[in-house]
Coordinates of C-alpha atoms in Angstrom, one line a residue:
Chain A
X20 CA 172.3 143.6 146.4
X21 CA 174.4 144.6 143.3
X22 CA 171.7 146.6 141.9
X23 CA 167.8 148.0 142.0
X24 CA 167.2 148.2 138.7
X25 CA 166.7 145.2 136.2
X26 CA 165.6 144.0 132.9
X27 CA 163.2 140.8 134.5
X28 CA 162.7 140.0 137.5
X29 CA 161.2 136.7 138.3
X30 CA 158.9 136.4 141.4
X31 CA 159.4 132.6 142.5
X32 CA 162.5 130.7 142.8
X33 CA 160.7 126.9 142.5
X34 CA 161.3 124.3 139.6
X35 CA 159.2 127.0 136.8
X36 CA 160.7 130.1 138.7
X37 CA 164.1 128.6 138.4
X38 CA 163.6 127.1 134.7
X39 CA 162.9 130.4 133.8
X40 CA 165.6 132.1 135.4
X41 CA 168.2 129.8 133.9
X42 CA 166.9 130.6 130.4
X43 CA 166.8 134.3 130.6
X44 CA 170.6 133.9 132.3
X45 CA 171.8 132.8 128.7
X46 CA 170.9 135.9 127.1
X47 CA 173.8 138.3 127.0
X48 CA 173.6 141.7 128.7
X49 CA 170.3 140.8 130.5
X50 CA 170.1 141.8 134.1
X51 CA 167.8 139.6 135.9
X52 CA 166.6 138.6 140.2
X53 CA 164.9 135.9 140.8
X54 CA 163.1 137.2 144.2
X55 CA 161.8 134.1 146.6
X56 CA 160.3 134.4 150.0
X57 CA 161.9 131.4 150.9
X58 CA 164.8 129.4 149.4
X59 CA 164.8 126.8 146.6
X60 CA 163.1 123.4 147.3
X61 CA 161.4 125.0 150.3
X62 CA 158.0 125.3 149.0
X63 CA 156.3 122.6 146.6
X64 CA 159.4 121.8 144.1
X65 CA 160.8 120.1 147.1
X66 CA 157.9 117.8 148.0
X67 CA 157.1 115.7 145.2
X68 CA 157.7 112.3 143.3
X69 CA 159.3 114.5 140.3
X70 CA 157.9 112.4 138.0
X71 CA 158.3 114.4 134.0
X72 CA 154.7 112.6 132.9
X73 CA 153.2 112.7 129.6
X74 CA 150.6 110.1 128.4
X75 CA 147.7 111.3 130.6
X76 CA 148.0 114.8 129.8
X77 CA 144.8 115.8 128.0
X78 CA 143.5 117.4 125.5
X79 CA 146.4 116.3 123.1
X80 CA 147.7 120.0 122.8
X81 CA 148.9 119.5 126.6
X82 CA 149.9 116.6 125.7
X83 CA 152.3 118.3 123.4
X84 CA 153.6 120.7 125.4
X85 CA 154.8 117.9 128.2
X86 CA 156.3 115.9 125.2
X87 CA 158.1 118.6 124.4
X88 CA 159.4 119.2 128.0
X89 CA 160.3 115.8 128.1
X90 CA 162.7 116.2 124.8
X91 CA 164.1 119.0 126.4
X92 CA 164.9 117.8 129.5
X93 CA 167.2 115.7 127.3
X94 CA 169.1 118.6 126.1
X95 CA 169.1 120.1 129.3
X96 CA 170.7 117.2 130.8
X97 CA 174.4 118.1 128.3
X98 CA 173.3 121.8 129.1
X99 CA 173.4 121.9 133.1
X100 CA 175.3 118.4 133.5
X101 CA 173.5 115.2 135.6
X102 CA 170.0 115.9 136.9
X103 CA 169.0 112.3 136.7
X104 CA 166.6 112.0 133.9
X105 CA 165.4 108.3 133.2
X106 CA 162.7 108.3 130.7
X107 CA 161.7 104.9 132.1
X108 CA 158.2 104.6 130.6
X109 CA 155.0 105.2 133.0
X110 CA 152.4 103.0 133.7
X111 CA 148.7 103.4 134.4
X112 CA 147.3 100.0 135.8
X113 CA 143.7 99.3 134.9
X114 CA 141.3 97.2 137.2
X115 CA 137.7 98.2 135.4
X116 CA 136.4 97.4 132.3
X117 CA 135.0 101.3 131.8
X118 CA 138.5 102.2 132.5
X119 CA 139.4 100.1 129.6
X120 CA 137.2 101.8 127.5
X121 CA 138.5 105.2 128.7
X122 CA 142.2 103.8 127.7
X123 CA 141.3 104.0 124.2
X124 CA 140.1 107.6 124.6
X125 CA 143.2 108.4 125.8
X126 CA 145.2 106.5 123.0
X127 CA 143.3 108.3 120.4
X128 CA 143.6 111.7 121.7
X129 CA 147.4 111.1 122.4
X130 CA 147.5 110.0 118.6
X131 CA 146.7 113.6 117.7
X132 CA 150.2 114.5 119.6
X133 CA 152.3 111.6 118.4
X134 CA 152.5 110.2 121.8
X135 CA 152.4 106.8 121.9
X136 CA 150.2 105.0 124.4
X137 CA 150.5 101.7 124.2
X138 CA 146.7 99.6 126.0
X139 CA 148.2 96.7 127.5
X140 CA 146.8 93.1 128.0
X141 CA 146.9 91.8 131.4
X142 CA 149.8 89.4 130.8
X143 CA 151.8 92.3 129.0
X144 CA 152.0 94.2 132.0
X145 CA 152.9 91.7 134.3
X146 CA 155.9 90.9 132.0
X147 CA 156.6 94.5 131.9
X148 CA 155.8 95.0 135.9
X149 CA 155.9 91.5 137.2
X150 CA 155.1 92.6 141.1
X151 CA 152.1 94.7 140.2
X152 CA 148.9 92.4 141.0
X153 CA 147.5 90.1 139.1
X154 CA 144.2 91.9 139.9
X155 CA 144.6 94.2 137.1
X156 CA 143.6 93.3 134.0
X157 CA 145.4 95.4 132.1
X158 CA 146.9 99.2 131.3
X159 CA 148.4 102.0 129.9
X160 CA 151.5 102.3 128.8
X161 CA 154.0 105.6 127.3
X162 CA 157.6 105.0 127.2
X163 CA 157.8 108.5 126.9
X164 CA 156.9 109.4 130.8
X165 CA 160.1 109.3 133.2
X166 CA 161.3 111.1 136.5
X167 CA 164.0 113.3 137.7
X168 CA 165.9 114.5 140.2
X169 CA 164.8 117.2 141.4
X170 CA 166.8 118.1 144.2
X171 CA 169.6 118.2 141.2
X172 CA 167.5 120.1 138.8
X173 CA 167.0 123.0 141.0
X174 CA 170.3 123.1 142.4
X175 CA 172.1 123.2 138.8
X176 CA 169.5 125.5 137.5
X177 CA 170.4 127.9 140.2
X178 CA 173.9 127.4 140.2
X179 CA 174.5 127.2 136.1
X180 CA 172.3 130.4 136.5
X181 CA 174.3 132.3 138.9
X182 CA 177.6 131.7 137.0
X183 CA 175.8 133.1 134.0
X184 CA 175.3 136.5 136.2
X185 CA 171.5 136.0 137.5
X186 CA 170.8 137.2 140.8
X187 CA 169.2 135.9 143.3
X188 CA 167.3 136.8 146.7
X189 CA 166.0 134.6 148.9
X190 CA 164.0 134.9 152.4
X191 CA 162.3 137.7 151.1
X192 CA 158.7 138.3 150.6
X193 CA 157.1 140.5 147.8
X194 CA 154.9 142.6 149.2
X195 CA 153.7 144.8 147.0
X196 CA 153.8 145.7 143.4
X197 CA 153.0 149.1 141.3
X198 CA 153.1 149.5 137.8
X199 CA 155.5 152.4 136.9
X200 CA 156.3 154.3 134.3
X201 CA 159.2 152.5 133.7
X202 CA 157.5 148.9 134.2
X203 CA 157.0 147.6 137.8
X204 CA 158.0 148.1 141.1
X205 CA 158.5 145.5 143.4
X206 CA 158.6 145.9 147.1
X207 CA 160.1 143.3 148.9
X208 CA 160.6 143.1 152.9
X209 CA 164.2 143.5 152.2
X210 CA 164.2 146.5 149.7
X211 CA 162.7 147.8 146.6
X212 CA 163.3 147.1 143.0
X213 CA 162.8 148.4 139.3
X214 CA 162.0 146.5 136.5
X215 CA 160.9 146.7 133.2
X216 CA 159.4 143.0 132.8
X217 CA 158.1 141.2 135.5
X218 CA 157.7 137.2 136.1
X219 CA 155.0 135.9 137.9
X220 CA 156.2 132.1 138.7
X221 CA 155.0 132.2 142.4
X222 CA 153.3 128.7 142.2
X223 CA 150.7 128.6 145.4
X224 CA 151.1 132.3 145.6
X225 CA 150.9 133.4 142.1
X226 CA 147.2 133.9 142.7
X227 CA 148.4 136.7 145.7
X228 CA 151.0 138.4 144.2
X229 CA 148.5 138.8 141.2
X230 CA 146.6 140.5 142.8
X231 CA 149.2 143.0 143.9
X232 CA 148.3 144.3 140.1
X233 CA 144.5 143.1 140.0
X234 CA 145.3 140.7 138.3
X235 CA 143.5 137.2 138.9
X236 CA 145.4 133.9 138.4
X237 CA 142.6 131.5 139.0
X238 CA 144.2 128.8 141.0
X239 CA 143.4 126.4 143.9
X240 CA 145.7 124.0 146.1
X241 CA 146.0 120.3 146.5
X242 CA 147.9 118.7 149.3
X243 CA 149.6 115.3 148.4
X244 CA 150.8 113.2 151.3
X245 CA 153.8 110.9 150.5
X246 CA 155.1 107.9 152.0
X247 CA 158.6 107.5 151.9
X248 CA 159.8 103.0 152.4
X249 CA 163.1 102.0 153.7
X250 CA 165.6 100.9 150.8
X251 CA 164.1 97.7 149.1
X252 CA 164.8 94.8 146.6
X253 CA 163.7 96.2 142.9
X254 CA 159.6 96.3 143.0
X255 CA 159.3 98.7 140.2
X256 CA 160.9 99.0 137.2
X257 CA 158.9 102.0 135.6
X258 CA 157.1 104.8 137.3
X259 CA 153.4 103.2 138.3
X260 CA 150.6 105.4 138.6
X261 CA 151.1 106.9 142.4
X262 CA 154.8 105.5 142.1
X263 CA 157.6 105.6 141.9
X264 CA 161.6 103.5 143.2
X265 CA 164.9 105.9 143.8
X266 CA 167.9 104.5 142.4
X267 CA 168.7 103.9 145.9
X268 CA 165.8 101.5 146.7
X269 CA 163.3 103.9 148.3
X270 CA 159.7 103.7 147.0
X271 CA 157.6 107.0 147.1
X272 CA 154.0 106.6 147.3
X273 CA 151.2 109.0 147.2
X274 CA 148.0 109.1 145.9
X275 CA 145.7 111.6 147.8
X276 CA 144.5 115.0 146.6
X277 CA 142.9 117.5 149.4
X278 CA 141.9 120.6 149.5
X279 CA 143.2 121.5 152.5
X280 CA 145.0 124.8 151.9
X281 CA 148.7 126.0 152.6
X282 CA 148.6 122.9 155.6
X283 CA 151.4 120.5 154.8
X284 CA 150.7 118.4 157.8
X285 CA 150.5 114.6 157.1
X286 CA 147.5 113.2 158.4
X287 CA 146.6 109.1 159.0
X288 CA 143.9 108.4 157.5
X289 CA 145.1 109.8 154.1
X290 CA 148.2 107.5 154.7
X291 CA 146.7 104.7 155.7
X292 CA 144.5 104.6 152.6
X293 CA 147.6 105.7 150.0
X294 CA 149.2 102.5 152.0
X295 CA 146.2 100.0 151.2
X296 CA 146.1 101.3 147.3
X297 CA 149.5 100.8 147.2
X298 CA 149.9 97.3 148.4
X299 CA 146.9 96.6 146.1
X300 CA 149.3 97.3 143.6
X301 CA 152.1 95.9 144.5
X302 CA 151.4 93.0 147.1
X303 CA 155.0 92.7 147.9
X304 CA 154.9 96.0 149.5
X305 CA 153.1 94.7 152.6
X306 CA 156.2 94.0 154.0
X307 CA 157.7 97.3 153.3
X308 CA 158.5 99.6 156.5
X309 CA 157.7 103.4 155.7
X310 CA 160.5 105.4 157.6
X311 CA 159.0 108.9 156.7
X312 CA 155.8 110.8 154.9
X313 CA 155.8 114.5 154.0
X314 CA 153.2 116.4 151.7
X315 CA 153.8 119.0 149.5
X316 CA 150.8 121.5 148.4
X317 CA 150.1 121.7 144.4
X318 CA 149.1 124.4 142.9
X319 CA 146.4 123.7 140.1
X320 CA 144.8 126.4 137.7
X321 CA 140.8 126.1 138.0
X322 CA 141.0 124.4 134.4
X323 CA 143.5 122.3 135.1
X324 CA 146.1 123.2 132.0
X325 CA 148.8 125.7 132.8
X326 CA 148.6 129.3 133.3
X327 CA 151.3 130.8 130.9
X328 CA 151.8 134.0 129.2
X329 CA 152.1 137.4 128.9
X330 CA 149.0 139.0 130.9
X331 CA 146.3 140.8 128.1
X332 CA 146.4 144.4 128.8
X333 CA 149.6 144.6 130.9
X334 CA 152.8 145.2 128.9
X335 CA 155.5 143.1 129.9
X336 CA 153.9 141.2 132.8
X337 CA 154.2 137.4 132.4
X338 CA 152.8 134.7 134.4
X339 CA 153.9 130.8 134.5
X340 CA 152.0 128.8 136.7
X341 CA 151.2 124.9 136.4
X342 CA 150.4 121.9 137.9
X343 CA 153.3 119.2 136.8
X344 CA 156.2 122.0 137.6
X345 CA 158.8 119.3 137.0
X346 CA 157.5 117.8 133.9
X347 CA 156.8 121.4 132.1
X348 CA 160.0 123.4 133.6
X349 CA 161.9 122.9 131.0
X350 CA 160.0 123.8 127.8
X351 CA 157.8 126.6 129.8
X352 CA 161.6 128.3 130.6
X353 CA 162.6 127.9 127.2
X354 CA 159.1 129.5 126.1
X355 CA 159.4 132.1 128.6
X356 CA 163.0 133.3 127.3
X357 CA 161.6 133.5 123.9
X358 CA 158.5 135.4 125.2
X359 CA 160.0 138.0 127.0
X360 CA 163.1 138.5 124.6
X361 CA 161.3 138.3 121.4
X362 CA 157.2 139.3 122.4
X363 CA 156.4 135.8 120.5
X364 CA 156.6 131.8 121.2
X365 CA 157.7 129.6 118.3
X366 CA 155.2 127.4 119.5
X367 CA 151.4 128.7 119.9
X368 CA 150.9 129.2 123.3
X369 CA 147.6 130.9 123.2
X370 CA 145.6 128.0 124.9
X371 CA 147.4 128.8 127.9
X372 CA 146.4 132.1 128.5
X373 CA 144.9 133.7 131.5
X374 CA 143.0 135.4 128.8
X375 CA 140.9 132.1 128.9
X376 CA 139.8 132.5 132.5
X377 CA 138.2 136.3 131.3
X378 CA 135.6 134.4 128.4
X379 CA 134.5 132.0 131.4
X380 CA 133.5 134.9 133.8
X381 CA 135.7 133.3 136.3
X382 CA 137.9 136.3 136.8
X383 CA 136.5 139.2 138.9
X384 CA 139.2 141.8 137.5
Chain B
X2 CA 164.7 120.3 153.1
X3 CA 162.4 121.5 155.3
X4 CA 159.0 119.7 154.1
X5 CA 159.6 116.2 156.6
X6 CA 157.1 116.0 158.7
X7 CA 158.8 114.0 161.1
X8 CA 156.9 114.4 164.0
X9 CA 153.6 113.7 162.6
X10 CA 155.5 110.2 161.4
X11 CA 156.9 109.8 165.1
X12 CA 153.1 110.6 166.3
X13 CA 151.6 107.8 163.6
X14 CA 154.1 105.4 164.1
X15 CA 153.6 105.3 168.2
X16 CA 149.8 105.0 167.6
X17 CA 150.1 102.3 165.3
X18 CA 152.4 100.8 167.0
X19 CA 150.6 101.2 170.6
X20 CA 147.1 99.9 168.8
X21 CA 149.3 96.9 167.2
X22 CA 150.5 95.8 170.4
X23 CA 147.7 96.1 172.7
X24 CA 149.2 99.3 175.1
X25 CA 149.2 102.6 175.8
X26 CA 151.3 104.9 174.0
X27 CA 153.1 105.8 177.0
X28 CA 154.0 102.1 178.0
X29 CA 156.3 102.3 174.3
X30 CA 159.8 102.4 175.7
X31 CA 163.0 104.1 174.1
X32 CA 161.5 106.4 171.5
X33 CA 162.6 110.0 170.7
X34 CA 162.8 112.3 168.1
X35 CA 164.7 111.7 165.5
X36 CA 164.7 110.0 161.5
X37 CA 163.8 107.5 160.9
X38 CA 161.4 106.9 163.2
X39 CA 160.1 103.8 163.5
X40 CA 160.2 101.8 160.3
X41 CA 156.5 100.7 160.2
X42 CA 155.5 97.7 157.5
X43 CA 153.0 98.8 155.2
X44 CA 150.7 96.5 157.0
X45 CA 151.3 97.5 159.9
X46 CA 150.0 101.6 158.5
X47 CA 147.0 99.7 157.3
X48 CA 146.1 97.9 160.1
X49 CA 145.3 94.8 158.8
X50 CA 147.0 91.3 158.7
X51 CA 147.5 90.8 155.1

C-alpha cells in the first residue's frame, strides 16, 4: 500500500462502490481506496441480468433518478469506452385484467417523471415481441429500459479509475471502524487506514459495517436464481419482465425472490418454477436446454428506494446502498462525487435518506 | 466469476435426467464435473411434456 492516509475511502468495490470510485478518481489531487473483502464481480454485481430498468420504478421521483442513470450511462459509454449499453425498451407482459388497471397507475405516475410508458394492446405486443404468448393480453411498454454489460462496466470502472490514481485493495475485510479526530479509522485484516470521508457502498454488508459506527442501514436480502440457455435463434428482442437475450444468443431467466440470507445455492424447485413462467412466456423456450443457473443475493433497503447520503449527525460519512446497482451506478457516482466534494447534490436527494428510516422508528440507533 | 453453481446444476441435471428416463442416478453413465453440464430442455427442468 502506497499510503495510510486518504481523502475517501470507499468500503465496497461492487457496481455502486466502483461507480463511485470512478467519479471521485476525476477530481484532481484527491487521494482515494476503494477497500473490498473480496474482488470485483465476486459478490452480487457479478450475479445478475444487468438490466438498467426504469418504467416500474415507483413513486415517479425514483423513477427520475433511474432515468437519469440511464442518460448517463450514455455519457459514460464515450467516458470509459464500450460497456454494452442497448437501451432496447423493456417489456412488462400483462395476463390480468386488474393488472391492466394497475398499468395505468403506473403510466400516470410515470407521467409525473416524463417517462414514457406506453399500455399495449394485445396485438401490439406480439408485433413488438412476436414469441411472447398469445396468452397475454396485453402490456407495458418504456423504450427507455435497456441492459448492460456488466462484466465490462466494472472492469472499465476499475481500470479507467486506477489510471486516474485510485487505489484499490481487495481480499480484505473491514473489520472495524472508529471515528477520529481526523475522520475515521478503518481497520482492515490487512492494515489500518485514515480517512477523513468515509463511503459506505458495502451492498449486503452495508448494514454490518454500519454498525461498526451504530449506525443502522435498514436492509434485508433477496436471493435470485438464474437460469442460464444454451446459445439460441433470436426469441427476444427487448428485455421481458424476468428476461433477458445476450448478444451471443444466451437467454437469462429469473424470476424468484427469497429470503434466504447470504446462501447463493441454486435450489430446484425455484428453478423449475422460473422454468415453467418462463416458457409461459415464451412457448418457444420449451425446447431450450439450460447449460447453467447461479443466484446472486440482492440487497434491498426495508422501503424499497435507495439508501443514499451523507449520514445525519456524522460529518463526512456517506452511505450508497440500492437495490437495481446496475441501473442507478451511474447517476448515484456522479451524485456521490458532487456530495462529498461540494457537501450538496444538484439534484434533491433528500428522499433517499437514511434520515427517513429514524421518522419510522425502524432504526434502533 | 466465482458465483456458478455448477455443481448444484450437475446435481439437478442427473436427477432430472434419472427421473426422466426411469433409472437410478447411478445407472447415468459418463458424467463428471465440468461446464456445461448437461444441457437440459426447459421441459425437461419442468417435468412436463409440453
Amino acid at each position: 500500500m502506497k499510503s495510510e492516509v486518504y481523502d475517501v475511502i470507499v468500503i465496497g468495490a461492487g457496481v455502486i462502490g466502483l461507480g463511485i470510485t470512478f467519479e471521485l478518481s476525476k477530481v484532481p489531487g484527491l487521494k482515494t481506496l476503494t477497500i473490498d473483502q473480496g474482488y470485483p464481480m465476486s459478490g452480487t454485481s457479478g450475479a445478475t441480468q444487468a438490466w438498467v430498468w426504469v418504467h416500474s420504478k415507483t413513486p415517479s421521483h425514483y423513477g427520475r433518478l433511474s432515468k437519469e442513470s440511464a442518460d448517463r450511462y450514455l455519457e459514460l459509454q464515450d467516458e470509459l469506452g464500450d460497456i454494452e449499453y442497448i437501451r432496447s425498451g423493456g417489456v412488462t407482459p400483462i395476463f390480468s385484467n386488474d393488472k391492466l388497471f394497475a398499468a395505468k397507475t403506473l403510466q400516470d405516475e410515470m407521467s409525473k417523471a416524463n417517462i414514457p410508458v406506453e399500455i399495449l394492446t394485445k396485438r401490439e405486443v406480439l408485433e413488438l415481441e412476436p414469441n411472447l404468448s398469445p396468452n397475454l393480453i396485453g402490456a407495458t411498454y418504456s423504450e427507455i429500459d435497456g441492459t448492460i454489460n456488466p462484466f465490462k462496466l466494472i472492469q472499465r470502472y476499475r481500470k479507467q479509475s486506477e489510471e486516474n490514481g485510485a487505489e484499490f485493495s481487495f481480499y480484505n475485510k473491514v473489520i472495524g471502524l472508529e471515528k477520529t479526530s481526523f475522520g475515521y479509522r478503518v481497520m482492515t485484516q490487512k492494515g489500518t487506514f485514515e480517512t477523513e470521508k468515509l463511503v459506505i457502498a458495502a451492498g449486503l454488508w452495508s448494514k454490518d459495517i454500519g454498525r461498526f459506527l451504530d449506525v443502522e442501514i435498514p436492509t434485508y436480502t433477496s436471493r435470485g436464481q438464474i437460469l442460464v440457455t444454451e446459445p439460441t435463434e433470436r426469441l427476444i428482442n427487448r428485455v421481458i419482465v424476468g428476461m433477458r437475450q445476450l448478444n451471443n444468443g444466451i437467454i437469462l431467466i429469473g424470476f424468484s425472490k427469497e429470503d434466504v440470507g447470504y446462501d447463493r445455492r441454486t435450489t430446484l424447485d425455484i428453478l423449475q418454477n422460473s422454468a415453467k413462467r418462463a416458457v409461459e412466456l415464451v412457448p418457444k423456450l420449451k425446447d431450450v436446454k439450460i447449460v447453467r443457473t447461479f443466484s446472486g443475493i440482492r440487497v434491498i433497503p426495508d422501503d424499497g428506494l435507495p439508501i443514499f447520503g451523507e449520514v445525519p449527525g456524522e460529518e463526512n460519512l456517506y452511505v450508497a446502498v440500492t437495490h437495481s446497482g446496475m441501473t442507478l451506478s451511474a447517476i448515484l457516482g456522479k451524485r456521490m462525487k458532487e456530495l462529498v466534494t461540494t457537501g450538496q447534490t444538484s439534484e434533491q436527494m433528500d428522499a433517499y435518506s437514511v434520515k427517513r428510516f429514524e421518522k419510522r422508528g425502524m432504526v434502533s440507533g | 466469476m466465482g458465483h456458478c453453481q455448477a455443481k448444484y446444476c450437475y446435481h439437478h441435471a442427473n436427477e432430472l435426467l434419472a427421473t426422466w428416463m426411469g433409472v437410478a442416478e447411478s445407472e447415468l453413465s459418463g458424467t463428471n464435473h465440468r461446464i456445461p453440464i448437461r444441457p437440459l430442455p426447459l421441459k425437461m427442468l419442468i417435468g412436463s411434456d409440453l
